[in-house]
PDB file of N, CA and C in Angstrom:
ATOM      1  N   MET A  99     -48.827  36.280  -0.627  1.00 80.00           N
ATOM      2  CA  MET A  99     -48.566  37.679  -0.887  1.00 80.00           C
ATOM      3  C   MET A  99     -49.040  38.003  -2.304  1.00 80.00           C
ATOM      4  N   LYS A 100     -49.721  39.115  -2.445  1.00 84.00           N
ATOM      5  CA  LYS A 100     -50.192  39.553  -3.755  1.00 84.00           C
ATOM      6  C   LYS A 100     -49.105  40.342  -4.457  1.00 84.00           C
ATOM      7  N   LEU A 101     -49.221  40.447  -5.770  1.00 86.00           N
ATOM      8  CA  LEU A 101     -48.210  41.179  -6.540  1.00 86.00           C
ATOM      9  C   LEU A 101     -48.147  42.642  -6.144  1.00 86.00           C
ATOM     10  N   ILE A 102     -49.275  43.247  -5.819  1.00 86.00           N
ATOM     11  CA  ILE A 102     -49.269  44.649  -5.423  1.00 86.00           C
ATOM     12  C   ILE A 102     -48.516  44.833  -4.104  1.00 86.00           C
ATOM     13  N   GLU A 103     -48.617  43.861  -3.213  1.00 89.00           N
ATOM     14  CA  GLU A 103     -47.873  43.922  -1.956  1.00 89.00           C
ATOM     15  C   GLU A 103     -46.377  43.767  -2.206  1.00 89.00           C
ATOM     16  N   LEU A 104     -46.032  42.879  -3.113  1.00 92.00           N
ATOM     17  CA  LEU A 104     -44.628  42.703  -3.477  1.00 92.00           C
ATOM     18  C   LEU A 104     -44.089  43.960  -4.144  1.00 92.00           C
ATOM     19  N   SER A 105     -44.919  44.583  -4.965  1.00 92.00           N
ATOM     20  CA  SER A 105     -44.554  45.842  -5.603  1.00 92.00           C
ATOM     21  C   SER A 105     -44.247  46.908  -4.556  1.00 92.00           C
ATOM     22  N   GLU A 106     -45.062  46.977  -3.515  1.00 93.00           N
ATOM     23  CA  GLU A 106     -44.844  47.942  -2.438  1.00 93.00           C
ATOM     24  C   GLU A 106     -43.541  47.670  -1.699  1.00 93.00           C
ATOM     25  N   GLU A 107     -43.218  46.388  -1.516  1.00 95.00           N
ATOM     26  CA  GLU A 107     -41.959  46.031  -0.862  1.00 95.00           C
ATOM     27  C   GLU A 107     -40.756  46.522  -1.676  1.00 95.00           C
ATOM     28  N   TYR A 108     -40.803  46.303  -2.986  1.00 95.00           N
ATOM     29  CA  TYR A 108     -39.721  46.786  -3.846  1.00 95.00           C
ATOM     30  C   TYR A 108     -39.644  48.310  -3.820  1.00 95.00           C
ATOM     31  N   TYR A 109     -40.806  48.964  -3.811  1.00 96.00           N
ATOM     32  CA  TYR A 109     -40.830  50.423  -3.772  1.00 96.00           C
ATOM     33  C   TYR A 109     -40.213  50.939  -2.469  1.00 96.00           C
ATOM     34  N   ASP A 110     -40.578  50.331  -1.343  1.00 96.00           N
ATOM     35  CA  ASP A 110     -40.016  50.727  -0.056  1.00 96.00           C
ATOM     36  C   ASP A 110     -38.502  50.516  -0.028  1.00 96.00           C
ATOM     37  N   GLY A 111     -38.053  49.415  -0.609  1.00 96.00           N
ATOM     38  CA  GLY A 111     -36.613  49.162  -0.690  1.00 96.00           C
ATOM     39  C   GLY A 111     -35.902  50.208  -1.533  1.00 96.00           C
ATOM     40  N   ALA A 112     -36.529  50.610  -2.625  1.00 97.00           N
ATOM     41  CA  ALA A 112     -35.948  51.641  -3.489  1.00 97.00           C
ATOM     42  C   ALA A 112     -35.851  52.970  -2.754  1.00 97.00           C
ATOM     43  N   GLN A 113     -36.871  53.289  -1.950  1.00 97.00           N
ATOM     44  CA  GLN A 113     -36.841  54.540  -1.188  1.00 97.00           C
ATOM     45  C   GLN A 113     -35.748  54.511  -0.124  1.00 97.00           C
ATOM     46  N   ALA A 114     -35.535  53.368   0.494  1.00 97.00           N
ATOM     47  CA  ALA A 114     -34.450  53.232   1.471  1.00 97.00           C
ATOM     48  C   ALA A 114     -33.099  53.420   0.789  1.00 97.00           C
ATOM     49  N   LEU A 115     -32.952  52.860  -0.401  1.00 97.00           N
ATOM     50  CA  LEU A 115     -31.709  53.047  -1.160  1.00 97.00           C
ATOM     51  C   LEU A 115     -31.526  54.514  -1.531  1.00 97.00           C
ATOM     52  N   ARG A 116     -32.608  55.181  -1.908  1.00 97.00           N
ATOM     53  CA  ARG A 116     -32.533  56.605  -2.269  1.00 97.00           C
ATOM     54  C   ARG A 116     -32.044  57.433  -1.074  1.00 97.00           C
ATOM     55  N   ARG A 117     -32.556  57.131   0.115  1.00 97.00           N
ATOM     56  CA  ARG A 117     -32.109  57.856   1.311  1.00 97.00           C
ATOM     57  C   ARG A 117     -30.630  57.590   1.597  1.00 97.00           C
ATOM     58  N   ARG A 118     -30.212  56.334   1.435  1.00 97.00           N
ATOM     59  CA  ARG A 118     -28.802  55.994   1.688  1.00 97.00           C
ATOM     60  C   ARG A 118     -27.886  56.684   0.679  1.00 97.00           C
ATOM     61  N   ILE A 119     -28.306  56.754  -0.562  1.00 97.00           N
ATOM     62  CA  ILE A 119     -27.516  57.440  -1.588  1.00 97.00           C
ATOM     63  C   ILE A 119     -27.356  58.909  -1.230  1.00 97.00           C
ATOM     64  N   ALA A 120     -28.432  59.540  -0.766  1.00 97.00           N
ATOM     65  CA  ALA A 120     -28.365  60.948  -0.369  1.00 97.00           C
ATOM     66  C   ALA A 120     -27.391  61.138   0.794  1.00 97.00           C
ATOM     67  N   GLU A 121     -27.412  60.218   1.754  1.00 96.00           N
ATOM     68  CA  GLU A 121     -26.482  60.287   2.884  1.00 96.00           C
ATOM     69  C   GLU A 121     -25.037  60.177   2.414  1.00 96.00           C
ATOM     70  N   LEU A 122     -24.780  59.235   1.522  1.00 95.00           N
ATOM     71  CA  LEU A 122     -23.418  59.040   1.031  1.00 95.00           C
ATOM     72  C   LEU A 122     -22.935  60.230   0.210  1.00 95.00           C
ATOM     73  N   LYS A 123     -23.813  60.806  -0.599  1.00 96.00           N
ATOM     74  CA  LYS A 123     -23.429  61.990  -1.382  1.00 96.00           C
ATOM     75  C   LYS A 123     -23.071  63.150  -0.463  1.00 96.00           C
ATOM     76  N   LYS A 124     -23.861  63.319   0.576  1.00 96.00           N
ATOM     77  CA  LYS A 124     -23.568  64.380   1.538  1.00 96.00           C
ATOM     78  C   LYS A 124     -22.233  64.130   2.220  1.00 96.00           C
ATOM     79  N   CYS A 125     -21.978  62.877   2.558  1.00 94.00           N
ATOM     80  CA  CYS A 125     -20.718  62.497   3.201  1.00 94.00           C
ATOM     81  C   CYS A 125     -19.527  62.787   2.285  1.00 94.00           C
ATOM     82  N   VAL A 126     -19.657  62.464   1.003  1.00 93.00           N
ATOM     83  CA  VAL A 126     -18.573  62.698   0.044  1.00 93.00           C
ATOM     84  C   VAL A 126     -18.279  64.189  -0.061  1.00 93.00           C
ATOM     85  N   GLU A 127     -19.326  64.999  -0.018  1.00 92.00           N
ATOM     86  CA  GLU A 127     -19.145  66.444  -0.173  1.00 92.00           C
ATOM     87  C   GLU A 127     -18.602  67.120   1.081  1.00 92.00           C
ATOM     88  N   THR A 128     -18.961  66.613   2.267  1.00 92.00           N
ATOM     89  CA  THR A 128     -18.630  67.341   3.491  1.00 92.00           C
ATOM     90  C   THR A 128     -17.496  66.735   4.316  1.00 92.00           C
ATOM     91  N   GLU A 129     -17.351  65.432   4.309  1.00 91.00           N
ATOM     92  CA  GLU A 129     -16.358  64.774   5.160  1.00 91.00           C
ATOM     93  C   GLU A 129     -14.962  64.853   4.541  1.00 91.00           C
ATOM     94  N   PRO A 130     -13.972  65.128   5.372  1.00 92.00           N
ATOM     95  CA  PRO A 130     -12.598  65.078   4.861  1.00 92.00           C
ATOM     96  C   PRO A 130     -12.160  63.615   4.688  1.00 92.00           C
ATOM     97  N   MET A 131     -11.662  63.294   3.513  1.00 91.00           N
ATOM     98  CA  MET A 131     -11.184  61.932   3.245  1.00 91.00           C
ATOM     99  C   MET A 131     -10.196  61.985   2.093  1.00 91.00           C
ATOM    100  N   CYS A 132      -9.372  60.955   2.001  1.00 93.00           N
ATOM    101  CA  CYS A 132      -8.398  60.901   0.922  1.00 93.00           C
ATOM    102  C   CYS A 132      -9.121  60.595  -0.399  1.00 93.00           C
ATOM    103  N   GLU A 133      -8.420  60.818  -1.479  1.00 93.00           N
ATOM    104  CA  GLU A 133      -9.040  60.663  -2.803  1.00 93.00           C
ATOM    105  C   GLU A 133      -9.446  59.213  -3.081  1.00 93.00           C
ATOM    106  N   ILE A 134      -8.676  58.250  -2.591  1.00 94.00           N
ATOM    107  CA  ILE A 134      -9.015  56.838  -2.777  1.00 94.00           C
ATOM    108  C   ILE A 134     -10.352  56.525  -2.094  1.00 94.00           C
ATOM    109  N   ASP A 135     -10.512  56.995  -0.856  1.00 93.00           N
ATOM    110  CA  ASP A 135     -11.775  56.771  -0.150  1.00 93.00           C
ATOM    111  C   ASP A 135     -12.935  57.466  -0.845  1.00 93.00           C
ATOM    112  N   ARG A 136     -12.682  58.646  -1.380  1.00 94.00           N
ATOM    113  CA  ARG A 136     -13.706  59.382  -2.107  1.00 94.00           C
ATOM    114  C   ARG A 136     -14.147  58.598  -3.358  1.00 94.00           C
ATOM    115  N   LEU A 137     -13.187  58.022  -4.067  1.00 95.00           N
ATOM    116  CA  LEU A 137     -13.501  57.215  -5.251  1.00 95.00           C
ATOM    117  C   LEU A 137     -14.283  55.955  -4.870  1.00 95.00           C
ATOM    118  N   ARG A 138     -13.902  55.331  -3.760  1.00 95.00           N
ATOM    119  CA  ARG A 138     -14.627  54.142  -3.294  1.00 95.00           C
ATOM    120  C   ARG A 138     -16.077  54.494  -2.942  1.00 95.00           C
ATOM    121  N   MET A 139     -16.253  55.656  -2.306  1.00 95.00           N
ATOM    122  CA  MET A 139     -17.593  56.101  -1.945  1.00 95.00           C
ATOM    123  C   MET A 139     -18.426  56.372  -3.198  1.00 95.00           C
ATOM    124  N   ARG A 140     -17.828  57.008  -4.184  1.00 95.00           N
ATOM    125  CA  ARG A 140     -18.556  57.276  -5.431  1.00 95.00           C
ATOM    126  C   ARG A 140     -18.918  55.984  -6.151  1.00 95.00           C
ATOM    127  N   ARG A 141     -18.040  55.011  -6.109  1.00 97.00           N
ATOM    128  CA  ARG A 141     -18.341  53.711  -6.721  1.00 97.00           C
ATOM    129  C   ARG A 141     -19.508  53.049  -6.008  1.00 97.00           C
ATOM    130  N   ARG A 142     -19.502  53.131  -4.687  1.00 97.00           N
ATOM    131  CA  ARG A 142     -20.606  52.575  -3.897  1.00 97.00           C
ATOM    132  C   ARG A 142     -21.926  53.270  -4.239  1.00 97.00           C
ATOM    133  N   ILE A 143     -21.879  54.589  -4.417  1.00 97.00           N
ATOM    134  CA  ILE A 143     -23.074  55.345  -4.795  1.00 97.00           C
ATOM    135  C   ILE A 143     -23.577  54.873  -6.154  1.00 97.00           C
ATOM    136  N   CYS A 144     -22.685  54.645  -7.089  1.00 97.00           N
ATOM    137  CA  CYS A 144     -23.081  54.163  -8.423  1.00 97.00           C
ATOM    138  C   CYS A 144     -23.757  52.795  -8.344  1.00 97.00           C
ATOM    139  N   ILE A 145     -23.203  51.913  -7.548  1.00 97.00           N
ATOM    140  CA  ILE A 145     -23.783  50.579  -7.401  1.00 97.00           C
ATOM    141  C   ILE A 145     -25.170  50.670  -6.764  1.00 97.00           C
ATOM    142  N   LEU A 146     -25.304  51.471  -5.709  1.00 97.00           N
ATOM    143  CA  LEU A 146     -26.596  51.629  -5.047  1.00 97.00           C
ATOM    144  C   LEU A 146     -27.624  52.297  -5.968  1.00 97.00           C
ATOM    145  N   THR A 147     -27.157  53.205  -6.816  1.00 97.00           N
ATOM    146  CA  THR A 147     -28.062  53.855  -7.762  1.00 97.00           C
ATOM    147  C   THR A 147     -28.644  52.844  -8.738  1.00 97.00           C
ATOM    148  N   GLY A 148     -27.815  51.941  -9.226  1.00 97.00           N
ATOM    149  CA  GLY A 148     -28.296  50.885 -10.112  1.00 97.00           C
ATOM    150  C   GLY A 148     -29.291  49.974  -9.420  1.00 97.00           C
ATOM    151  N   MET A 149     -29.015  49.640  -8.176  1.00 97.00           N
ATOM    152  CA  MET A 149     -29.933  48.807  -7.410  1.00 97.00           C
ATOM    153  C   MET A 149     -31.271  49.511  -7.208  1.00 97.00           C
ATOM    154  N   MET A 150     -31.213  50.825  -6.951  1.00 97.00           N
ATOM    155  CA  MET A 150     -32.434  51.590  -6.749  1.00 97.00           C
ATOM    156  C   MET A 150     -33.274  51.622  -8.026  1.00 97.00           C
ATOM    157  N   ARG A 151     -32.622  51.865  -9.157  1.00 96.00           N
ATOM    158  CA  ARG A 151     -33.337  51.888 -10.439  1.00 96.00           C
ATOM    159  C   ARG A 151     -33.989  50.545 -10.740  1.00 96.00           C
ATOM    160  N   ASP A 152     -33.256  49.469 -10.491  1.00 96.00           N
ATOM    161  CA  ASP A 152     -33.812  48.132 -10.714  1.00 96.00           C
ATOM    162  C   ASP A 152     -35.012  47.871  -9.814  1.00 96.00           C
ATOM    163  N   SER A 153     -34.907  48.267  -8.552  1.00 96.00           N
ATOM    164  CA  SER A 153     -36.016  48.069  -7.624  1.00 96.00           C
ATOM    165  C   SER A 153     -37.249  48.852  -8.054  1.00 96.00           C
ATOM    166  N   MET A 154     -37.051  50.073  -8.512  1.00 95.00           N
ATOM    167  CA  MET A 154     -38.183  50.887  -8.984  1.00 95.00           C
ATOM    168  C   MET A 154     -38.809  50.255 -10.222  1.00 95.00           C
ATOM    169  N   ALA A 155     -37.986  49.769 -11.131  1.00 94.00           N
ATOM    170  CA  ALA A 155     -38.499  49.160 -12.357  1.00 94.00           C
ATOM    171  C   ALA A 155     -39.302  47.894 -12.031  1.00 94.00           C
ATOM    172  N   ILE A 156     -38.793  47.081 -11.122  1.00 94.00           N
ATOM    173  CA  ILE A 156     -39.507  45.867 -10.733  1.00 94.00           C
ATOM    174  C   ILE A 156     -40.811  46.227 -10.041  1.00 94.00           C
ATOM    175  N   SER A 157     -40.775  47.247  -9.189  1.00 93.00           N
ATOM    176  CA  SER A 157     -41.985  47.687  -8.501  1.00 93.00           C
ATOM    177  C   SER A 157     -43.056  48.107  -9.498  1.00 93.00           C
ATOM    178  N   ARG A 158     -42.675  48.891 -10.478  1.00 91.00           N
ATOM    179  CA  ARG A 158     -43.646  49.349 -11.480  1.00 91.00           C
ATOM    180  C   ARG A 158     -44.145  48.189 -12.338  1.00 91.00           C
ATOM    181  N   TYR A 159     -43.263  47.285 -12.668  1.00 91.00           N
ATOM    182  CA  TYR A 159     -43.652  46.133 -13.472  1.00 91.00           C
ATOM    183  C   TYR A 159     -44.684  45.290 -12.721  1.00 91.00           C
ATOM    184  N   LEU A 160     -44.403  44.997 -11.454  1.00 89.00           N
ATOM    185  CA  LEU A 160     -45.317  44.186 -10.665  1.00 89.00           C
ATOM    186  C   LEU A 160     -46.648  44.898 -10.432  1.00 89.00           C
ATOM    187  N   GLU A 161     -46.577  46.197 -10.239  1.00 87.00           N
ATOM    188  CA  GLU A 161     -47.794  46.977 -10.002  1.00 87.00           C
ATOM    189  C   GLU A 161     -48.738  46.902 -11.202  1.00 87.00           C
ATOM    190  N   ASN A 162     -48.168  46.844 -12.379  1.00 83.00           N
ATOM    191  CA  ASN A 162     -48.969  46.845 -13.601  1.00 83.00           C
ATOM    192  C   ASN A 162     -48.948  45.493 -14.311  1.00 83.00           C
ATOM    193  N   TYR A 163     -48.629  44.430 -13.586  1.00 82.00           N
ATOM    194  CA  TYR A 163     -48.468  43.114 -14.192  1.00 82.00           C
ATOM    195  C   TYR A 163     -49.719  42.669 -14.942  1.00 82.00           C
ATOM    196  N   TYR A 164     -50.865  42.856 -14.337  1.00 75.00           N
ATOM    197  CA  TYR A 164     -52.109  42.430 -14.968  1.00 75.00           C
ATOM    198  C   TYR A 164     -52.718  43.524 -15.838  1.00 75.00           C
ATOM    199  N   GLY A 165     -52.056  44.669 -15.912  1.00 69.00           N
ATOM    200  CA  GLY A 165     -52.583  45.783 -16.687  1.00 69.00           C
ATOM    201  C   GLY A 165     -53.688  46.479 -15.922  1.00 69.00           C
ATOM    202  N   ASP A 166     -54.278  47.455 -16.566  1.00 60.00           N
ATOM    203  CA  ASP A 166     -55.409  48.142 -15.964  1.00 60.00           C
ATOM    204  C   ASP A 166     -56.465  48.386 -17.032  1.00 60.00           C
ATOM    205  N   ASP A 167     -57.649  48.727 -16.604  1.00 53.00           N
ATOM    206  CA  ASP A 167     -58.758  48.898 -17.542  1.00 53.00           C
ATOM    207  C   ASP A 167     -58.552  50.072 -18.487  1.00 53.00           C
ATOM    208  N   GLU A 168     -57.885  51.119 -18.027  1.00 57.00           N
ATOM    209  CA  GLU A 168     -57.671  52.300 -18.865  1.00 57.00           C
ATOM    210  C   GLU A 168     -56.803  51.992 -20.082  1.00 57.00           C
ATOM    211  N   ASN A 169     -55.802  51.147 -19.889  1.00 54.00           N
ATOM    212  CA  ASN A 169     -54.840  50.870 -20.955  1.00 54.00           C
ATOM    213  C   ASN A 169     -54.998  49.467 -21.526  1.00 54.00           C
ATOM    214  N   ALA A 170     -56.160  48.889 -21.401  1.00 51.00           N
ATOM    215  CA  ALA A 170     -56.381  47.531 -21.884  1.00 51.00           C
ATOM    216  C   ALA A 170     -56.089  47.443 -23.375  1.00 51.00           C
ATOM    217  N   GLY A 171     -55.293  46.477 -23.751  1.00 55.00           N
ATOM    218  CA  GLY A 171     -54.964  46.254 -25.151  1.00 55.00           C
ATOM    219  C   GLY A 171     -53.797  47.074 -25.665  1.00 55.00           C
ATOM    220  N   GLU A 172     -53.302  48.022 -24.886  1.00 61.00           N
ATOM    221  CA  GLU A 172     -52.172  48.851 -25.315  1.00 61.00           C
ATOM    222  C   GLU A 172     -50.866  48.252 -24.809  1.00 61.00           C
ATOM    223  N   GLU A 173     -49.837  48.450 -25.587  1.00 61.00           N
ATOM    224  CA  GLU A 173     -48.510  48.013 -25.169  1.00 61.00           C
ATOM    225  C   GLU A 173     -47.953  49.072 -24.220  1.00 61.00           C
ATOM    226  N   ILE A 174     -47.527  48.663 -23.033  1.00 58.00           N
ATOM    227  CA  ILE A 174     -47.026  49.591 -22.039  1.00 58.00           C
ATOM    228  C   ILE A 174     -45.527  49.410 -21.916  1.00 58.00           C
ATOM    229  N   GLU A 175     -44.792  50.527 -21.954  1.00 61.00           N
ATOM    230  CA  GLU A 175     -43.355  50.487 -21.808  1.00 61.00           C
ATOM    231  C   GLU A 175     -43.008  50.808 -20.361  1.00 61.00           C
ATOM    232  N   TYR A 176     -42.196  49.960 -19.721  1.00 54.00           N
ATOM    233  CA  TYR A 176     -41.826  50.153 -18.332  1.00 54.00           C
ATOM    234  C   TYR A 176     -40.466  50.820 -18.272  1.00 54.00           C
ATOM    235  N   VAL A 177     -40.483  52.086 -17.924  1.00 54.00           N
ATOM    236  CA  VAL A 177     -39.265  52.880 -17.867  1.00 54.00           C
ATOM    237  C   VAL A 177     -39.179  53.541 -16.514  1.00 54.00           C
ATOM    238  N   CYS A 178     -37.976  53.585 -15.955  1.00 49.00           N
ATOM    239  CA  CYS A 178     -37.791  54.255 -14.669  1.00 49.00           C
ATOM    240  C   CYS A 178     -37.847  55.757 -14.840  1.00 49.00           C
TER     241      CYS A 178
END
């Protein structure tokens, strides 16, 4: 497997997490539930958000691992 393919896998995983986060946020806003369950759902959303950010950062890092000709010799900062 090439690094660009691995980068795509991380990106796809991040997009799946993004969709799940959107589903959970909608559920928190619309579904009737007790406050404890609502807090648990928000905690789960926070954890998934961190996982999504990490996956995106790894995807970008792997995508640019060898650098590119445009930015050759420049220090590149990897930020989500």
